[in-house]
């Protein structure tokens, strides 16, 4: 039987730890069990019960205080993650082997982990060897996405994680509950973005012709290949959370084996919604 994993990633403060605790609670209310592993060696606060905590293996404070290392907070975190990559046995022992596991990994927010360092890719490969079906859940804070250029840089960050990890990725805009109804309406255009018109709207702000051309080329590439879109995540909206979960479950084929063993009733709803259908439903409502 496969095991299932969500790698919860995204910039610092985007809401990763809050997402993990909200989703675990929500799954509990649906009678589905899920566990969380904290992979942030600098974590100070989270309010979910942990199945395993990287701080048992190594802590950033210890690394920073070590006189032979003398790292600052960011270098310290990179050191911790490299140490972790050399000690995956610790994670293997902590996870044990329970069939049908569904585990959320609450990852650190440093962007360099998803742009050029190999550790997250190594983690994915290790989990796949342990028979996990892994997807990435990339979070961005909706508060920062109300302007086109901030949005484009968020898209690029999501894309860089997609390219480096090479696994299915669901991109999510968090903290939707903090938006006013007007801002919510405004942000809808960013969920399934038309990058060409976004570029047109803002191209007057760019003075350099070369930069204008480059931005246009990037927007065109993203749009032509429909590479990045976002699902809204509002922790106060159960229906919306279900749509996010359906997309994630679909990407890791959660439930396929269960269906195989227990044939469905004729009139039963399909367990997995197609990504487009789910997105369409949300867009229409
Ligand atoms: N209102 C609201 N606040 C949120 C939500 N998600 C996160 N927050 C708040 O945003 C802040 C950061 O959230 P965290 O969950 O710690 O973010 P994180 O991505 O784990 O942060 P790092 O681990 O430091 O990178 C906290 O004050 C949270 O309470 C949300 O959906 N709604
Ligand atoms: Mg966190």
Short mmCIF file of C-alpha atoms and ligand atoms in Angstrom, two decimals:
data_model
loop_
_atom_site.label_atom_id
_atom_site.label_comp_id
_atom_site.label_asym_id
_atom_site.label_seq_id
_atom_site.Cartn_x
_atom_site.Cartn_y
_atom_site.Cartn_z
CA UNK A 1 0.00 0.00 0.00
CA UNK A 2 1.31 3.47 -0.83
CA UNK A 3 1.84 6.18 1.72
CA UNK A 4 0.97 9.81 1.08
CA UNK A 5 2.88 13.00 1.78
CA UNK A 6 2.34 16.71 1.39
CA UNK A 7 5.51 18.82 1.47
CA UNK A 8 4.19 22.12 2.77
CA UNK A 9 6.53 24.80 1.44
CA UNK A 10 6.53 28.54 0.71
CA UNK A 11 8.11 31.81 1.78
CA UNK A 12 8.65 32.71 5.44
CA UNK A 13 5.43 33.59 7.23
CA UNK A 14 3.19 32.44 4.38
CA UNK A 15 1.18 30.30 6.80
CA UNK A 16 2.74 26.82 6.48
CA UNK A 17 2.49 25.82 10.14
CA UNK A 18 -1.04 27.23 10.40
CA UNK A 19 -2.02 25.37 7.21
CA UNK A 20 -0.70 22.10 8.70
CA UNK A 21 -2.67 22.44 11.91
CA UNK A 22 -5.82 23.59 10.09
CA UNK A 23 -5.69 20.75 7.57
CA UNK A 24 -5.02 18.07 10.18
CA UNK A 25 -7.99 19.30 12.21
CA UNK A 26 -10.16 19.45 9.12
CA UNK A 27 -9.17 15.93 8.04
CA UNK A 28 -9.98 14.77 11.58
CA UNK A 29 -13.48 16.18 11.22
CA UNK A 30 -13.81 14.13 8.02
CA UNK A 31 -12.71 11.00 9.89
CA UNK A 32 -9.40 10.89 8.06
CA UNK A 33 -6.25 10.58 10.07
CA UNK A 34 -3.19 12.61 9.15
CA UNK A 35 0.02 13.45 10.99
CA UNK A 36 2.43 16.35 10.88
CA UNK A 37 6.23 16.24 10.89
CA UNK A 38 8.03 19.47 11.76
CA UNK A 39 11.04 19.91 9.47
CA UNK A 40 11.83 23.48 10.52
CA UNK A 41 14.86 23.40 12.84
CA UNK A 42 14.17 27.04 13.78
CA UNK A 43 10.49 26.56 14.63
CA UNK A 44 9.43 28.18 17.87
CA UNK A 45 5.71 27.84 17.75
CA UNK A 46 3.16 25.58 16.14
CA UNK A 47 -0.07 24.22 17.49
CA UNK A 48 -0.39 20.76 15.97
CA UNK A 49 0.63 17.51 17.66
CA UNK A 50 3.91 16.41 16.05
CA UNK A 51 4.65 12.92 14.89
CA UNK A 52 8.35 13.78 14.56
CA UNK A 53 10.29 17.00 15.14
CA UNK A 54 13.60 17.80 13.41
CA UNK A 55 14.62 19.77 16.51
CA UNK A 56 15.19 16.41 18.21
CA UNK A 57 17.92 15.85 15.63
CA UNK A 58 19.37 19.35 15.35
CA UNK A 59 18.45 22.90 16.36
CA UNK A 60 19.47 26.17 14.71
CA UNK A 61 20.31 27.78 18.08
CA UNK A 62 22.86 25.06 18.86
CA UNK A 63 24.49 25.53 15.46
CA UNK A 64 24.66 29.31 15.88
CA UNK A 65 26.12 29.01 19.36
CA UNK A 66 28.75 26.48 18.32
CA UNK A 67 32.08 28.41 18.39
CA UNK A 68 33.58 26.29 15.61
CA UNK A 69 30.70 27.05 13.21
CA UNK A 70 29.65 30.64 13.96
CA UNK A 71 26.69 30.70 11.59
CA UNK A 72 23.98 33.36 11.48
CA UNK A 73 20.30 32.32 11.35
CA UNK A 74 20.18 31.62 7.60
CA UNK A 75 23.52 29.86 7.31
CA UNK A 76 22.59 27.95 10.47
CA UNK A 77 19.39 26.73 8.88
CA UNK A 78 21.19 25.62 5.72
CA UNK A 79 23.72 23.75 7.89
CA UNK A 80 20.87 22.05 9.80
CA UNK A 81 19.13 20.99 6.59
CA UNK A 82 22.37 19.57 5.17
CA UNK A 83 22.91 17.69 8.42
CA UNK A 84 19.34 16.41 8.12
CA UNK A 85 20.02 15.22 4.54
CA UNK A 86 22.94 13.17 5.86
CA UNK A 87 20.76 11.67 8.58
CA UNK A 88 17.56 10.60 6.86
CA UNK A 89 17.74 7.42 9.00
CA UNK A 90 16.44 9.54 11.86
CA UNK A 91 13.34 10.42 9.83
CA UNK A 92 12.90 6.80 8.70
CA UNK A 93 12.91 5.62 12.31
CA UNK A 94 10.55 8.37 13.42
CA UNK A 95 8.06 7.60 10.64
CA UNK A 96 8.14 3.84 11.17
CA UNK A 97 6.10 2.02 8.60
CA UNK A 98 2.38 2.38 8.86
CA UNK A 99 0.46 1.53 5.70
CA UNK A 100 -1.82 4.25 4.35
CA UNK A 101 0.08 6.97 6.23
CA UNK A 102 -0.95 10.51 5.32
CA UNK A 103 1.75 12.90 6.46
CA UNK A 104 2.18 16.66 6.17
CA UNK A 105 5.76 17.92 6.33
CA UNK A 106 5.95 21.47 7.69
CA UNK A 107 9.08 22.79 5.95
CA UNK A 108 11.25 25.84 6.57
CA UNK A 109 10.57 29.03 4.58
CA UNK A 110 14.05 29.94 3.32
CA UNK A 111 13.72 30.31 -0.43
CA UNK A 112 17.22 29.01 -1.15
CA UNK A 113 16.03 25.52 -0.14
CA UNK A 114 13.83 25.57 -3.26
CA UNK A 115 16.07 27.44 -5.68
CA UNK A 116 19.52 25.89 -5.63
CA UNK A 117 20.12 23.65 -2.61
CA UNK A 118 19.65 19.90 -3.18
CA UNK A 119 18.26 18.95 0.24
CA UNK A 120 14.53 19.18 -0.53
CA UNK A 121 14.96 17.18 -3.74
CA UNK A 122 16.95 14.58 -1.77
CA UNK A 123 14.12 14.44 0.77
CA UNK A 124 11.58 13.84 -2.00
CA UNK A 125 13.67 11.00 -3.43
CA UNK A 126 14.09 9.45 0.00
CA UNK A 127 10.34 9.60 0.68
CA UNK A 128 9.64 8.06 -2.72
CA UNK A 129 12.01 5.22 -1.83
CA UNK A 130 9.94 4.68 1.30
CA UNK A 131 6.90 4.29 -0.97
CA UNK A 132 5.43 7.73 -0.36
CA UNK A 133 3.49 9.47 -3.09
CA UNK A 134 4.64 13.02 -2.59
CA UNK A 135 3.21 16.35 -3.70
CA UNK A 136 4.33 19.86 -2.91
CA UNK A 137 1.86 22.36 -1.49
CA UNK A 138 3.31 25.81 -2.17
CA UNK A 139 1.80 28.59 -0.09
CA UNK A 140 1.89 32.31 -0.77
CA UNK A 141 0.34 34.99 1.38
CA UNK A 142 -2.64 36.57 -0.43
CA UNK A 143 -1.82 39.87 1.31
CA UNK A 144 1.25 40.22 -0.90
CA UNK A 145 -0.43 39.23 -4.11
CA UNK A 146 -2.64 42.20 -4.80
CA UNK A 147 -0.17 43.87 -7.16
CA UNK A 148 0.86 42.43 -10.51
CA UNK A 149 4.61 42.60 -10.00
CA UNK A 150 4.48 41.03 -6.58
CA UNK A 151 2.30 38.40 -8.14
CA UNK A 152 4.80 37.72 -10.93
CA UNK A 153 7.59 37.25 -8.40
CA UNK A 154 5.36 34.88 -6.39
CA UNK A 155 4.72 32.91 -9.56
CA UNK A 156 8.45 32.69 -10.24
CA UNK A 157 9.09 31.39 -6.71
CA UNK A 158 6.39 28.74 -7.17
CA UNK A 159 7.85 27.81 -10.53
CA UNK A 160 11.36 27.47 -9.16
CA UNK A 161 10.11 25.00 -6.53
CA UNK A 162 8.24 23.08 -9.24
CA UNK A 163 11.32 22.82 -11.40
CA UNK A 164 13.65 21.76 -8.60
CA UNK A 165 11.35 19.24 -6.90
CA UNK A 166 9.82 17.61 -10.02
CA UNK A 167 6.68 16.46 -8.23
CA UNK A 168 3.02 17.49 -8.59
CA UNK A 169 2.54 20.88 -7.02
CA UNK A 170 -0.60 22.62 -5.79
CA UNK A 171 -0.19 26.37 -5.32
CA UNK A 172 -2.29 28.01 -2.65
CA UNK A 173 -3.08 31.56 -1.62
CA UNK A 174 -3.38 31.67 2.14
CA UNK A 175 -4.97 34.07 4.62
CA UNK A 176 -7.97 34.72 2.38
CA UNK A 177 -10.02 35.37 5.53
CA UNK A 178 -8.06 38.60 6.05
CA UNK A 179 -9.12 40.09 2.72
CA UNK A 180 -12.01 42.52 2.45
CA UNK A 181 -14.82 41.49 0.05
CA UNK A 182 -13.46 44.09 -2.41
CA UNK A 183 -9.91 42.72 -2.20
CA UNK A 184 -11.28 39.17 -2.55
CA UNK A 185 -12.95 40.16 -5.80
CA UNK A 186 -9.76 41.88 -6.92
CA UNK A 187 -7.64 38.82 -6.18
CA UNK A 188 -9.81 36.48 -8.24
CA UNK A 189 -7.97 37.55 -11.36
CA UNK A 190 -4.75 36.22 -9.83
CA UNK A 191 -6.08 32.74 -9.16
CA UNK A 192 -6.20 31.67 -12.78
CA UNK A 193 -4.17 34.52 -14.18
CA UNK A 194 -4.15 35.93 -17.67
CA UNK A 195 -0.51 36.90 -17.66
CA UNK A 196 -0.67 38.75 -20.98
CA UNK A 197 -3.26 41.26 -19.85
CA UNK A 198 -1.56 41.53 -16.47
CA UNK A 199 1.61 42.49 -18.29
CA UNK A 200 -0.24 44.98 -20.52
CA UNK A 201 -1.82 46.63 -17.49
CA UNK A 202 1.54 47.31 -15.94
CA UNK A 203 4.01 47.64 -18.75
CA UNK A 204 3.87 51.46 -18.55
CA UNK A 205 5.55 51.25 -15.14
CA UNK A 206 8.67 49.68 -16.64
CA UNK A 207 10.95 52.25 -18.19
CA UNK A 208 13.70 49.99 -19.54
CA UNK A 209 12.76 48.45 -22.88
CA UNK A 210 14.92 45.39 -22.21
CA UNK A 211 13.26 44.74 -18.86
CA UNK A 212 9.85 45.21 -20.47
CA UNK A 213 10.72 42.61 -23.10
CA UNK A 214 12.03 40.17 -20.50
CA UNK A 215 8.94 40.52 -18.29
CA UNK A 216 6.73 40.06 -21.34
CA UNK A 217 8.60 36.90 -22.34
CA UNK A 218 8.31 35.44 -18.82
CA UNK A 219 4.58 36.26 -18.61
CA UNK A 220 4.03 34.76 -22.07
CA UNK A 221 5.83 31.55 -21.20
CA UNK A 222 3.85 31.10 -17.98
CA UNK A 223 0.57 31.81 -19.73
CA UNK A 224 1.20 29.71 -22.85
CA UNK A 225 1.96 26.61 -20.84
CA UNK A 226 -0.62 27.26 -18.08
CA UNK A 227 2.17 26.58 -15.67
CA UNK A 228 1.02 28.22 -12.49
CA UNK A 229 -2.33 28.86 -10.93
CA UNK A 230 -3.53 29.22 -7.39
CA UNK A 231 -6.31 27.88 -5.23
CA UNK A 232 -7.65 30.10 -2.46
CA UNK A 233 -7.30 28.81 1.09
CA UNK A 234 -9.61 30.32 3.67
CA UNK A 235 -9.44 28.48 6.97
CA UNK A 236 -12.96 29.65 7.82
CA UNK A 237 -14.45 28.10 4.66
CA UNK A 238 -14.85 24.30 4.93
CA UNK A 239 -16.14 23.92 1.39
CA UNK A 240 -13.13 25.78 0.00
CA UNK A 241 -10.78 23.62 2.09
CA UNK A 242 -12.43 20.51 0.64
CA UNK A 243 -11.72 21.72 -2.88
CA UNK A 244 -8.05 22.28 -2.00
CA UNK A 245 -7.86 18.79 -0.48
CA UNK A 246 -9.55 17.20 -3.49
CA UNK A 247 -6.91 18.73 -5.74
CA UNK A 248 -4.11 17.53 -3.49
CA UNK A 249 -5.59 14.03 -3.16
CA UNK A 250 -6.03 13.87 -6.91
CA UNK A 251 -2.37 14.76 -7.46
CA UNK A 252 -1.15 11.94 -5.18
CA UNK A 253 -3.94 9.55 -6.20
CA UNK A 254 -5.13 9.26 -2.63
CA UNK A 255 -7.96 6.76 -2.34
CA UNK A 256 -7.34 4.99 -5.65
CA UNK A 257 -6.30 1.78 -3.95
CA UNK A 258 -9.20 2.00 -1.54
CA UNK A 259 -11.58 2.29 -4.46
CA UNK A 260 -10.00 -0.70 -6.12
CA UNK A 261 -10.65 -2.88 -3.10
CA UNK A 262 -14.17 -1.68 -2.40
CA UNK A 263 -16.16 -1.15 -5.59
CA UNK A 264 -18.30 1.96 -5.39
CA UNK A 265 -22.09 2.07 -5.35
CA UNK A 266 -23.55 3.03 -8.71
CA UNK A 267 -24.85 6.39 -7.53
CA UNK A 268 -21.86 7.33 -5.40
CA UNK A 269 -20.04 10.63 -6.02
CA UNK A 270 -16.58 10.24 -7.57
CA UNK A 271 -13.87 10.36 -4.88
CA UNK A 272 -11.55 12.56 -6.86
CA UNK A 273 -12.50 15.70 -8.69
CA UNK A 274 -10.64 16.62 -11.81
CA UNK A 275 -8.45 19.68 -11.20
CA UNK A 276 -10.24 21.73 -13.83
CA UNK A 277 -13.70 20.81 -12.56
CA UNK A 278 -12.80 21.69 -9.01
CA UNK A 279 -11.30 24.94 -10.10
CA UNK A 280 -14.28 25.71 -12.30
CA UNK A 281 -16.71 25.01 -9.43
CA UNK A 282 -14.90 27.46 -7.21
CA UNK A 283 -14.65 30.05 -9.94
CA UNK A 284 -18.36 29.87 -10.67
CA UNK A 285 -19.53 30.20 -7.10
N1 LIG B 1 -5.91 35.32 9.65
C1 LIG B 1 -5.05 34.37 9.27
N2 LIG B 1 -3.81 34.38 9.77
C2 LIG B 1 -2.95 33.40 9.39
C3 LIG B 1 -3.34 32.38 8.49
N3 LIG B 1 -2.28 31.56 8.29
C4 LIG B 1 -1.29 32.05 9.04
N4 LIG B 1 -1.68 33.16 9.71
C5 LIG B 1 -0.84 33.97 10.62
O1 LIG B 1 0.36 34.34 9.94
C6 LIG B 1 1.49 34.24 10.81
C7 LIG B 1 2.51 33.27 10.24
O2 LIG B 1 1.91 31.98 10.17
P1 LIG B 1 2.75 30.65 10.27
O3 LIG B 1 1.78 29.54 10.10
O4 LIG B 1 3.62 30.63 11.46
O5 LIG B 1 3.65 30.81 8.95
P2 LIG B 1 4.87 29.90 8.50
O6 LIG B 1 4.86 29.89 7.00
O7 LIG B 1 4.83 28.59 9.19
O8 LIG B 1 6.10 30.77 9.01
P3 LIG B 1 7.64 30.31 9.08
O9 LIG B 1 7.66 28.92 9.61
O10 LIG B 1 8.24 31.32 10.02
O11 LIG B 1 8.19 30.43 7.69
C8 LIG B 1 0.93 33.82 12.16
O12 LIG B 1 0.73 34.98 12.94
C9 LIG B 1 -0.40 33.18 11.82
O13 LIG B 1 -1.34 33.29 12.88
C10 LIG B 1 -4.69 32.41 7.96
O14 LIG B 1 -5.12 31.57 7.14
N5 LIG B 1 -5.49 33.42 8.39
MG1 LIG B 2 6.29 27.57 10.36
#
